[in-house]
């Protein structure tokens, strides 16, 4: 479908240019069909020629029209059938895995629309990737399949294990990186990742990788996306530019995140947010118009990355490989022109991606980040290469480039790879998983130290300039109640300072054996709490247990149907009942949770937050010498953390 | 030092054969010095000849003598200076990271003796590896360095973060596998591994990998240990033998673990355990005598693995590569002879390693496991290769081997790699980390699916045949109090069933304001608990807090020195004191922990065990309606788990 923007294979319209031209044996990158006679550009069909200004304008127009068509389809589908299918989905999946429930977010309509929509939005040539959405698609499949097995479908905690494994499988197929997928799920997506989930994710990713390599969609025997093979190892002094690339990557990522978040905030509050389809169409038109003239933005982003990563050899006919002297690697005019075009492509991609990530169609940010980083890296690489070629006897090159036969000591493609990892690392703040994904993507295990150094530098710079990665920033922007397990705050408060209510006479409790049905129904009507602590008596406040509002409502409703002579003044008993009472009491001992998690009022908040994170609590009861003082809910914890961070506590959204 | 067993470089005795012969440019594997004139075998020095029976006997004798010498040094050092320096250390480090303290286990003497001892024991030619001990060495360094920073040295939890990172660095340098090291620490060693520790371990491993690649000890430009480069991708039908190798690997690993544990148990209970040095020497003598005749056991184990993994090419002169027809890969007599020798080597290694792992010198099991698996894999690989060479038109080979120019469709080296991963996976039960280590070791990212499939199969078979991996089995054998975070037991018990004491009148508590100094000193003398709950009064038993025995003893000792007129009948007050009392009371509110973790007696044991694991508790107090009923300590939890598993609870060792 991407190639439909350029032309068509009349004998078999479903083939892309490469497949269409397989018989003619001579195609290079997408922009040039070589001497293949099966494929027709739109201009060839309409004007029987592919040269000249008129043909160019025809091609240009067709490119824009197709892009708009695809974008309109994607935006329309999302708007009409599944509003949740937009974006990358990773911030929401993180929130879901932390224990929050977003109904319908992983449903079948989302799955369907996202699957079709992502094809459309990628084909439209927008600056977005398919990797994030594929994690969302895999999670939808995991969620839907889990309903086939009651053990998983009915238990939210078990279902989250499935979703963690599904996220791993999603990255596994998106990049052909099974181990990277498992680690991505561990490091970036999942909230709680025990070893058992690790092994299951591993198995899930293995099956995904196996199926992927049987289908072999990348059409190469390596079953990796951007297989590279460099002839030379890296040299020690190169660590300096590699770490430099990490720093640049961190800076680019921070600029990108800040601008994107500002724009998304503006969209939320302005009139623009009410016309998502129009926004998509306008952005697509601008993207298509600005991208077509520059060959590096016109080609698909994956192809651009492949080109940037690859090493020049005799068969390369791109301007990037126009060296005047095959041996000495002195750049020719083609290289300088390519660098200029690449710089323009970088600026364009950076600006357009800022506006693209967050629009109401499926869109991921792995591929645009890799492309931005790849361009930066390639430019730095060519600069280093020219330095080495022109001044081979500088002391830094001493043990490598000065010797005869060692002139090609700098590989610009490697710099592109390192730069790509740096920007992606800065944007997502991944470390281990990113390095593994990078070498599964490229096969470059030998370059693990450069990759690690750049990713580490990028993460540090990113953390120093702006605390959050893109996903966390979007979680905050949307106000999802996500309790970050990474943050490490110095807490000075005690549980007593955070618990609700502030004054204990306002505490809504049930007593175990002295409240009437009327009292309880009144309490249920007056309050909105999800549950109530049960105490021995109002005076003593000794804690007995905890009962959920839902269970209490059900029990009362049930009792009204089944118990004869139930009066408003009937007692509601949470205790064992032995003797006969009139009017007949409502016995509800069964619905009482006798093992609520409790803490004392003197517990430091550090411990409390830790318990909420590790045990996945929704609330805890606060006691003093056995007497109930109050309740701390997850909402209170989130509000407290916002306060500690000097942020507006009301920005967190609840249900 | 390993090469000293064979001969010497008279001009520079510290060089090994390869380094000694660098000038002569023609050496292959260690067993053959080629035409290098710098290196002298011991037989050459003594008899001026390297051929004939006499020379063979001389060499044989020297080999045994050197081996005994090295082994005696290693065993003597361990016995005299640091008994903790023996073994691999990984089971103990796992236990330490789970919260148990073994004094001196990570001290400077252990570090010193283990560093020297591991060189000796590897040089002695025993069937052991240096990888596990290097994790121990790295952890010692981490522990010792942490004392330089009070923030870490004084806080056991913080120190454990350092140890996790150190374990990652240990594997990072042992294999040149930084990412694999981080994952090894995560999957195998660490108990609690938050994302922050992940990033720190990542950084630690990065620095380790960088230093390693600056030193470049493997002397190749890939800075990986067993760099392999196969010419052909794997084919789908090969997944069947790969999974088969996984199954075989799991079986071999189970046999190995069971035999080794039986032998270790026998050693513990028999007289043998009292003469560790003699055991080491006897084992070394047997190993040397049996290993020398077979070239595959005579060479260093790392070299054997390298040989097994590598692909035959024109320059290979080992019997393994004796193919009659270069093109068709029909095996010649050399291959069959090599296979026979390899089978014998496998049996010998299996038997000797069973007796070796656990003796009182530093010894790891990565390298022997890899060697056993490599031999198995290579044999299966050659079998598959001959099948393909002789029957290229079988349907399974249809899309690969039948075509002209595709005769070398099976790579036996790849099978060796997969087999090695399978056995190591079965022995240690690693999954993700093992796959990453394997491709960092070999550079074979293309073979990730075969590796994953074999490792998964091996883990399943291993888990089915015997529940525990080698490290967990040794933890159990030694009775370390390790609370396994992987196990998933179905619990039916409640906290009330497990807590101590069984009858609440036996509960040793302090009251907050009614006990005299005399009472408390009596209680301290009569009991051995590490701490005591403090309640409002003996009658009500409402819980106030928890006080540690150590703090109480210190406070009393201090008070006796400083407070005038302190009498045995002075009250010990855990409350705020306002009015004057005579005799002067002992005010100890400060030492009272007002925030002990409590649970109710109705809490299911599943939740209790989960809280102990995730929060790293040492004890929890059990209450009912705010009244204290009893205490559950980690000891009780471990005893309970043993009972659920139908094992002897007394086998757990406590301090």
CSV table of N, CA, C and O in Angstrom, one decimal, chain A residues 178-179 183 186-187 192 195-196 199 202-203 206 210 213-214 221-222 229 236 239 431-432 435-436 439-440 445-446 448-449 452-453 456 459-460 486 488 536 542-544 594-595 598 600 602-603 611 614 625-626, chain B residues 178-179 183 186-187 192 195-196 199 202-203 206 209-210 213-214 221-222 229 236 239 431-432 435-436 439-440 445-446 448 452-453 456 459-460 486 488 536 542-544 594-595 598 600 602-603 611 614-615 625-626:
chain,number,residue,atom,x,y,z
A,178,UNK,N,12.9,-11.3,19.7
A,178,UNK,CA,12.2,-12.0,20.8
A,178,UNK,C,12.8,-11.6,22.1
A,178,UNK,O,12.0,-11.3,23.1
A,179,UNK,N,14.1,-11.7,22.3
A,179,UNK,CA,14.6,-11.4,23.6
A,179,UNK,C,14.4,-9.9,24.0
A,179,UNK,O,14.0,-9.6,25.1
A,183,UNK,N,12.5,-8.2,27.3
A,183,UNK,CA,13.1,-7.2,28.1
A,183,UNK,C,12.3,-5.9,28.0
A,183,UNK,O,12.2,-5.2,29.0
A,186,UNK,N,9.6,-6.3,30.3
A,186,UNK,CA,10.1,-6.2,31.7
A,186,UNK,C,10.4,-4.8,32.1
A,186,UNK,O,10.0,-4.3,33.2
A,187,UNK,N,11.1,-4.1,31.2
A,187,UNK,CA,11.7,-2.8,31.6
A,187,UNK,C,10.7,-1.6,31.4
A,187,UNK,O,10.7,-0.7,32.2
A,192,UNK,N,4.6,-5.3,37.4
A,192,UNK,CA,5.1,-6.4,38.3
A,192,UNK,C,5.4,-7.5,37.4
A,192,UNK,O,4.6,-8.0,36.7
A,195,UNK,N,9.5,-13.9,38.0
A,195,UNK,CA,10.3,-14.7,37.1
A,195,UNK,C,9.3,-15.6,36.3
A,195,UNK,O,9.6,-16.0,35.1
A,196,UNK,N,8.2,-16.1,36.9
A,196,UNK,CA,7.3,-16.9,36.2
A,196,UNK,C,6.8,-16.2,34.9
A,196,UNK,O,6.7,-16.8,33.9
A,199,UNK,N,9.5,-16.3,32.2
A,199,UNK,CA,9.6,-17.5,31.4
A,199,UNK,C,8.4,-17.6,30.4
A,199,UNK,O,8.6,-18.0,29.3
A,202,UNK,N,9.0,-15.3,27.6
A,202,UNK,CA,10.0,-15.9,26.8
A,202,UNK,C,9.4,-16.9,25.8
A,202,UNK,O,9.7,-16.9,24.6
A,203,UNK,N,8.6,-17.7,26.3
A,203,UNK,CA,8.0,-18.7,25.5
A,203,UNK,C,7.1,-18.1,24.4
A,203,UNK,O,7.1,-18.4,23.3
A,206,UNK,N,9.2,-16.5,21.9
A,206,UNK,CA,9.8,-17.6,21.0
A,206,UNK,C,8.8,-18.0,20.0
A,206,UNK,O,9.2,-18.1,18.8
A,210,UNK,N,9.3,-17.5,16.0
A,210,UNK,CA,9.3,-18.7,15.1
A,210,UNK,C,8.3,-18.5,14.0
A,210,UNK,O,8.6,-18.6,12.8
A,213,UNK,N,9.6,-15.9,11.6
A,213,UNK,CA,10.7,-16.3,10.7
A,213,UNK,C,10.2,-17.4,9.7
A,213,UNK,O,10.8,-17.6,8.7
A,214,UNK,N,9.1,-18.1,10.0
A,214,UNK,CA,8.5,-18.9,9.0
A,214,UNK,C,7.9,-18.1,7.8
A,214,UNK,O,8.0,-18.5,6.7
A,221,UNK,N,17.5,-13.7,4.6
A,221,UNK,CA,17.7,-14.9,5.3
A,221,UNK,C,18.1,-14.7,6.7
A,221,UNK,O,18.3,-15.7,7.5
A,222,UNK,N,18.2,-13.5,7.2
A,222,UNK,CA,18.7,-13.2,8.5
A,222,UNK,C,17.5,-13.1,9.5
A,222,UNK,O,17.7,-13.1,10.7
A,229,UNK,N,26.4,-5.7,8.4
A,229,UNK,CA,27.6,-6.5,8.6
A,229,UNK,C,28.7,-5.5,8.3
A,229,UNK,O,28.9,-5.1,7.1
A,236,UNK,N,39.0,2.3,20.2
A,236,UNK,CA,38.7,2.9,21.5
A,236,UNK,C,38.4,4.4,21.4
A,236,UNK,O,37.5,4.8,22.1
A,239,UNK,N,34.9,5.7,21.2
A,239,UNK,CA,33.9,5.8,22.3
A,239,UNK,C,33.5,7.3,22.5
A,239,UNK,O,32.4,7.6,23.0
A,431,UNK,N,17.0,0.9,28.6
A,431,UNK,CA,18.4,0.7,28.6
A,431,UNK,C,18.7,-0.7,28.1
A,431,UNK,O,19.0,-0.9,26.9
A,432,UNK,N,18.6,-1.7,29.0
A,432,UNK,CA,19.0,-3.1,28.6
A,432,UNK,C,18.2,-3.6,27.4
A,432,UNK,O,18.7,-4.1,26.4
A,435,UNK,N,19.3,-2.0,24.0
A,435,UNK,CA,20.5,-2.5,23.5
A,435,UNK,C,20.3,-3.9,22.9
A,435,UNK,O,20.7,-4.2,21.8
A,436,UNK,N,19.5,-4.7,23.6
A,436,UNK,CA,19.2,-6.1,23.0
A,436,UNK,C,18.4,-5.9,21.7
A,436,UNK,O,18.7,-6.6,20.7
A,439,UNK,N,20.7,-5.0,18.9
A,439,UNK,CA,21.5,-6.0,18.2
A,439,UNK,C,20.7,-7.1,17.7
A,439,UNK,O,21.2,-7.8,16.8
A,440,UNK,N,19.5,-7.3,18.1
A,440,UNK,CA,18.7,-8.2,17.4
A,440,UNK,C,18.2,-7.7,16.1
A,440,UNK,O,18.0,-8.4,15.1
A,445,UNK,N,26.4,-7.8,17.4
A,445,UNK,CA,26.8,-8.1,18.8
A,445,UNK,C,28.1,-7.5,19.2
A,445,UNK,O,28.4,-7.2,20.3
A,446,UNK,N,29.0,-7.4,18.1
A,446,UNK,CA,30.3,-6.9,18.4
A,446,UNK,C,30.3,-5.4,18.9
A,446,UNK,O,31.3,-4.9,19.4
A,448,UNK,N,28.4,-4.0,21.1
A,448,UNK,CA,27.6,-3.9,22.3
A,448,UNK,C,28.0,-2.8,23.2
A,448,UNK,O,27.2,-2.1,23.8
A,449,UNK,N,29.4,-2.6,23.3
A,449,UNK,CA,29.9,-1.6,24.2
A,449,UNK,C,29.6,-0.2,23.7
A,449,UNK,O,29.0,0.6,24.5
A,452,UNK,N,25.9,0.3,24.4
A,452,UNK,CA,25.6,0.5,25.8
A,452,UNK,C,26.0,1.9,26.3
A,452,UNK,O,25.3,2.6,27.0
A,453,UNK,N,27.2,2.3,25.8
A,453,UNK,CA,27.7,3.6,26.3
A,453,UNK,C,26.8,4.7,25.8
A,453,UNK,O,26.4,5.6,26.6
A,456,UNK,N,23.4,4.7,27.7
A,456,UNK,CA,23.5,5.1,29.0
A,456,UNK,C,23.6,6.6,29.1
A,456,UNK,O,23.0,7.3,29.9
A,459,UNK,N,20.3,8.2,28.3
A,459,UNK,CA,19.4,8.2,29.5
A,459,UNK,C,19.8,9.2,30.5
A,459,UNK,O,18.9,9.9,31.1
A,460,UNK,N,21.0,9.3,30.8
A,460,UNK,CA,21.5,10.3,31.8
A,460,UNK,C,21.1,11.7,31.4
A,460,UNK,O,20.6,12.5,32.2
A,486,UNK,N,9.4,3.4,39.7
A,486,UNK,CA,10.8,3.8,39.5
A,486,UNK,C,11.2,4.9,40.5
A,486,UNK,O,12.3,5.0,40.9
A,488,UNK,N,11.9,7.5,43.4
A,488,UNK,CA,12.4,7.3,44.7
A,488,UNK,C,12.3,8.6,45.4
A,488,UNK,O,13.2,9.4,45.3
A,536,UNK,N,-15.5,-3.3,66.1
A,536,UNK,CA,-16.3,-4.0,67.1
A,536,UNK,C,-17.4,-3.1,67.6
A,536,UNK,O,-18.6,-3.6,67.7
A,542,UNK,N,-12.2,-1.0,67.6
A,542,UNK,CA,-11.3,-2.1,67.3
A,542,UNK,C,-11.6,-2.7,66.0
A,542,UNK,O,-12.8,-3.1,65.7
A,543,UNK,N,-10.7,-2.9,65.1
A,543,UNK,CA,-10.9,-3.3,63.7
A,543,UNK,C,-11.2,-4.8,63.6
A,543,UNK,O,-10.5,-5.6,64.1
A,544,UNK,N,-12.3,-5.1,62.9
A,544,UNK,CA,-12.7,-6.5,62.7
A,544,UNK,C,-12.3,-6.9,61.2
A,544,UNK,O,-11.7,-8.0,61.0
A,594,UNK,N,-11.9,-10.8,56.4
A,594,UNK,CA,-11.3,-10.7,57.8
A,594,UNK,C,-9.8,-10.5,57.8
A,594,UNK,O,-9.2,-10.4,58.8
A,595,UNK,N,-9.2,-10.3,56.6
A,595,UNK,CA,-7.8,-10.2,56.5
A,595,UNK,C,-7.4,-8.9,55.7
A,595,UNK,O,-6.6,-9.0,54.7
A,598,UNK,N,-3.4,-3.9,57.2
A,598,UNK,CA,-3.4,-2.8,58.1
A,598,UNK,C,-2.0,-2.3,58.3
A,598,UNK,O,-1.1,-3.0,58.2
A,600,UNK,N,0.1,0.8,61.0
A,600,UNK,CA,-0.1,1.7,62.1
A,600,UNK,C,0.0,3.2,61.7
A,600,UNK,O,0.6,3.4,60.6
A,602,UNK,N,1.9,5.4,62.7
A,602,UNK,CA,3.3,5.8,62.7
A,602,UNK,C,4.1,5.3,61.6
A,602,UNK,O,5.3,5.6,61.5
A,603,UNK,N,3.5,4.5,60.7
A,603,UNK,CA,4.3,4.0,59.6
A,603,UNK,C,4.8,5.1,58.7
A,603,UNK,O,4.0,5.9,58.2
A,611,UNK,N,4.5,-0.7,50.1
A,611,UNK,CA,3.6,-1.7,50.2
A,611,UNK,C,2.5,-1.6,49.1
A,611,UNK,O,2.1,-2.6,48.5
A,614,UNK,N,4.3,-2.9,45.8
A,614,UNK,CA,4.7,-4.3,45.7
A,614,UNK,C,3.6,-5.2,45.9
A,614,UNK,O,3.5,-6.3,45.4
A,625,UNK,N,-2.8,1.3,68.2
A,625,UNK,CA,-3.0,0.3,69.3
A,625,UNK,C,-4.3,-0.5,69.0
A,625,UNK,O,-5.1,-0.7,69.9
A,626,UNK,N,-4.4,-0.9,67.8
A,626,UNK,CA,-5.6,-1.8,67.5
A,626,UNK,C,-6.8,-1.1,67.1
A,626,UNK,O,-7.8,-1.7,66.6
B,178,UNK,N,28.2,-8.5,28.7
B,178,UNK,CA,27.6,-7.5,29.6
B,178,UNK,C,26.1,-7.7,29.8
B,178,UNK,O,25.6,-7.7,30.9
B,179,UNK,N,25.4,-7.8,28.7
B,179,UNK,CA,23.9,-7.8,28.8
B,179,UNK,C,23.5,-9.2,29.5
B,179,UNK,O,22.7,-9.2,30.4
B,183,UNK,N,21.3,-9.8,33.0
B,183,UNK,CA,20.1,-10.7,33.0
B,183,UNK,C,20.4,-11.9,33.9
B,183,UNK,O,19.5,-12.4,34.5
B,186,UNK,N,19.7,-10.8,37.2
B,186,UNK,CA,18.2,-10.6,37.4
B,186,UNK,C,17.5,-12.0,37.5
B,186,UNK,O,16.7,-12.2,38.4
B,187,UNK,N,17.9,-12.9,36.7
B,187,UNK,CA,17.1,-14.1,36.6
B,187,UNK,C,17.6,-15.2,37.6
B,187,UNK,O,16.8,-15.9,38.2
B,192,UNK,N,15.5,-9.6,44.8
B,192,UNK,CA,14.7,-8.4,44.6
B,192,UNK,C,15.4,-7.5,43.6
B,192,UNK,O,16.6,-7.1,43.9
B,195,UNK,N,13.9,-1.8,39.0
B,195,UNK,CA,14.4,-1.2,37.8
B,195,UNK,C,15.7,-0.4,38.0
B,195,UNK,O,16.6,-0.4,37.2
B,196,UNK,N,15.7,0.2,39.2
B,196,UNK,CA,16.9,1.1,39.5
B,196,UNK,C,18.2,0.2,39.6
B,196,UNK,O,19.2,0.6,39.1
B,199,UNK,N,19.3,-0.6,36.0
B,199,UNK,CA,20.2,0.4,35.4
B,199,UNK,C,21.6,0.4,35.9
B,199,UNK,O,22.5,0.6,35.2
B,202,UNK,N,23.4,-2.5,34.7
B,202,UNK,CA,23.8,-2.2,33.3
B,202,UNK,C,25.0,-1.4,33.2
B,202,UNK,O,25.9,-1.7,32.5
B,203,UNK,N,25.1,-0.3,34.0
B,203,UNK,CA,26.2,0.5,34.0
B,203,UNK,C,27.5,-0.2,34.5
B,203,UNK,O,28.5,-0.1,33.9
B,206,UNK,N,28.6,-2.5,31.9
B,206,UNK,CA,29.2,-1.7,30.8
B,206,UNK,C,30.6,-1.4,31.0
B,206,UNK,O,31.5,-1.6,30.2
B,209,UNK,N,32.7,-4.5,30.8
B,209,UNK,CA,32.9,-4.9,29.5
B,209,UNK,C,33.9,-4.1,28.8
B,209,UNK,O,34.7,-4.5,28.0
B,210,UNK,N,33.8,-2.8,29.1
B,210,UNK,CA,34.8,-1.8,28.5
B,210,UNK,C,36.2,-2.1,28.9
B,210,UNK,O,37.1,-2.2,28.1
B,213,UNK,N,37.3,-5.3,27.2
B,213,UNK,CA,37.7,-5.2,25.8
B,213,UNK,C,38.9,-4.3,25.6
B,213,UNK,O,39.6,-4.4,24.6
B,214,UNK,N,39.3,-3.4,26.6
B,214,UNK,CA,40.6,-2.7,26.5
B,214,UNK,C,41.7,-3.7,26.7
B,214,UNK,O,42.8,-3.6,26.0
B,221,UNK,N,39.7,-9.9,17.8
B,221,UNK,CA,39.1,-8.6,17.6
B,221,UNK,C,37.6,-8.5,17.9
B,221,UNK,O,37.0,-7.5,17.9
B,222,UNK,N,37.0,-9.7,18.2
B,222,UNK,CA,35.6,-9.6,18.4
B,222,UNK,C,35.3,-9.4,19.9
B,222,UNK,O,34.1,-9.3,20.3
B,229,UNK,N,31.3,-18.0,13.1
B,229,UNK,CA,30.6,-17.4,12.0
B,229,UNK,C,30.3,-18.5,11.1
B,229,UNK,O,31.2,-19.1,10.4
B,236,UNK,N,14.1,-25.0,8.7
B,236,UNK,CA,13.0,-25.2,9.6
B,236,UNK,C,13.0,-26.6,10.2
B,236,UNK,O,12.8,-26.8,11.4
B,239,UNK,N,14.7,-27.5,13.5
B,239,UNK,CA,14.1,-27.3,14.8
B,239,UNK,C,13.9,-28.6,15.5
B,239,UNK,O,14.0,-28.6,16.8
B,431,UNK,N,16.9,-19.0,31.4
B,431,UNK,CA,16.3,-19.0,30.1
B,431,UNK,C,16.8,-17.8,29.3
B,431,UNK,O,17.7,-17.9,28.5
B,432,UNK,N,16.2,-16.6,29.6
B,432,UNK,CA,16.5,-15.4,28.8
B,432,UNK,C,18.0,-15.1,28.9
B,432,UNK,O,18.7,-14.9,27.9
B,435,UNK,N,20.2,-17.4,26.8
B,435,UNK,CA,20.2,-17.2,25.4
B,435,UNK,C,21.1,-15.9,25.1
B,435,UNK,O,21.9,-15.9,24.1
B,436,UNK,N,20.9,-14.9,25.9
B,436,UNK,CA,21.7,-13.7,25.6
B,436,UNK,C,23.2,-14.0,25.8
B,436,UNK,O,24.0,-13.6,25.0
B,439,UNK,N,24.5,-15.8,22.8
B,439,UNK,CA,24.9,-15.1,21.6
B,439,UNK,C,25.8,-13.9,21.8
B,439,UNK,O,26.5,-13.5,20.8
B,440,UNK,N,26.0,-13.6,23.0
B,440,UNK,CA,27.1,-12.6,23.3
B,440,UNK,C,28.5,-13.4,23.2
B,440,UNK,O,29.5,-12.9,22.8
B,445,UNK,N,23.6,-14.1,16.6
B,445,UNK,CA,22.2,-13.6,16.8
B,445,UNK,C,21.2,-14.2,15.8
B,445,UNK,O,20.0,-14.4,16.1
B,446,UNK,N,21.7,-14.7,14.7
B,446,UNK,CA,20.8,-15.3,13.7
B,446,UNK,C,20.2,-16.6,14.2
B,446,UNK,O,19.2,-17.1,13.7
B,448,UNK,N,18.9,-17.3,17.1
B,448,UNK,CA,18.3,-17.0,18.4
B,448,UNK,C,17.1,-18.0,18.6
B,448,UNK,O,16.8,-18.5,19.7
B,452,UNK,N,16.6,-20.5,21.7
B,452,UNK,CA,15.5,-20.3,22.6
B,452,UNK,C,14.7,-21.6,22.7
B,452,UNK,O,14.3,-22.0,23.8
B,453,UNK,N,14.5,-22.3,21.5
B,453,UNK,CA,13.7,-23.5,21.5
B,453,UNK,C,14.4,-24.6,22.4
B,453,UNK,O,13.8,-25.2,23.2
B,456,UNK,N,14.4,-23.7,26.1
B,456,UNK,CA,13.0,-23.8,26.7
B,456,UNK,C,12.7,-25.3,26.9
B,456,UNK,O,12.2,-25.7,28.0
B,459,UNK,N,14.7,-26.6,29.8
B,459,UNK,CA,14.1,-26.2,31.1
B,459,UNK,C,12.9,-27.0,31.5
B,459,UNK,O,12.7,-27.4,32.6
B,460,UNK,N,12.0,-27.2,30.5
B,460,UNK,CA,10.8,-28.0,30.8
B,460,UNK,C,11.1,-29.4,31.2
B,460,UNK,O,10.6,-29.9,32.2
B,486,UNK,N,10.3,-18.2,43.4
B,486,UNK,CA,9.7,-18.7,42.1
B,486,UNK,C,8.6,-19.7,42.4
B,486,UNK,O,7.6,-19.8,41.7
B,488,UNK,N,5.4,-21.7,43.6
B,488,UNK,CA,4.0,-21.2,43.6
B,488,UNK,C,3.2,-22.4,44.3
B,488,UNK,O,2.8,-23.3,43.6
B,536,UNK,N,-0.6,-2.9,75.2
B,536,UNK,CA,-1.1,-1.9,76.1
B,536,UNK,C,-1.1,-2.5,77.5
B,536,UNK,O,-0.6,-1.9,78.5
B,542,UNK,N,-3.8,-5.3,73.4
B,542,UNK,CA,-3.8,-4.4,72.2
B,542,UNK,C,-2.3,-4.0,71.8
B,542,UNK,O,-1.6,-3.6,72.7
B,543,UNK,N,-2.0,-4.2,70.6
B,543,UNK,CA,-0.7,-4.0,70.1
B,543,UNK,C,-0.2,-2.6,70.0
B,543,UNK,O,-0.9,-1.7,69.4
B,544,UNK,N,0.9,-2.3,70.6
B,544,UNK,CA,1.5,-0.9,70.5
B,544,UNK,C,2.6,-0.8,69.5
B,544,UNK,O,2.7,0.0,68.7
B,594,UNK,N,7.1,1.8,66.3
B,594,UNK,CA,5.7,2.0,66.3
B,594,UNK,C,5.0,1.5,65.1
B,594,UNK,O,3.8,1.6,65.0
B,595,UNK,N,5.7,1.1,64.1
B,595,UNK,CA,5.1,0.7,62.8
B,595,UNK,C,5.5,-0.7,62.4
B,595,UNK,O,6.0,-0.9,61.3
B,598,UNK,N,1.7,-5.8,60.6
B,598,UNK,CA,0.8,-6.7,61.2
B,598,UNK,C,-0.1,-7.3,60.2
B,598,UNK,O,-0.4,-6.7,59.2
B,600,UNK,N,-3.9,-10.0,60.1
B,600,UNK,CA,-4.9,-10.6,61.0
B,600,UNK,C,-4.7,-12.1,61.0
B,600,UNK,O,-4.1,-12.7,60.0
B,602,UNK,N,-6.7,-14.3,60.2
B,602,UNK,CA,-7.5,-14.9,59.1
B,602,UNK,C,-6.8,-14.8,57.8
B,602,UNK,O,-7.3,-15.2,56.8
B,603,UNK,N,-5.6,-14.1,57.8
B,603,UNK,CA,-4.9,-13.9,56.5
B,603,UNK,C,-4.5,-15.2,55.9
B,603,UNK,O,-3.8,-16.0,56.6
B,611,UNK,N,3.9,-11.4,51.2
B,611,UNK,CA,4.4,-10.2,51.9
B,611,UNK,C,5.8,-10.4,52.4
B,611,UNK,O,6.7,-9.5,52.3
B,614,UNK,N,8.0,-10.1,49.2
B,614,UNK,CA,8.1,-8.9,48.5
B,614,UNK,C,8.6,-7.7,49.4
B,614,UNK,O,9.2,-6.8,48.9
B,615,UNK,N,8.2,-7.8,50.6
B,615,UNK,CA,8.7,-6.7,51.5
B,615,UNK,C,9.9,-7.1,52.3
B,615,UNK,O,10.5,-6.3,53.0
B,625,UNK,N,-8.9,-8.6,65.8
B,625,UNK,CA,-9.6,-7.4,66.3
B,625,UNK,C,-8.7,-6.5,67.1
B,625,UNK,O,-9.1,-6.0,68.2
B,626,UNK,N,-7.5,-6.3,66.7
B,626,UNK,CA,-6.6,-5.4,67.3
B,626,UNK,C,-5.8,-6.0,68.5
B,626,UNK,O,-4.8,-5.4,68.9
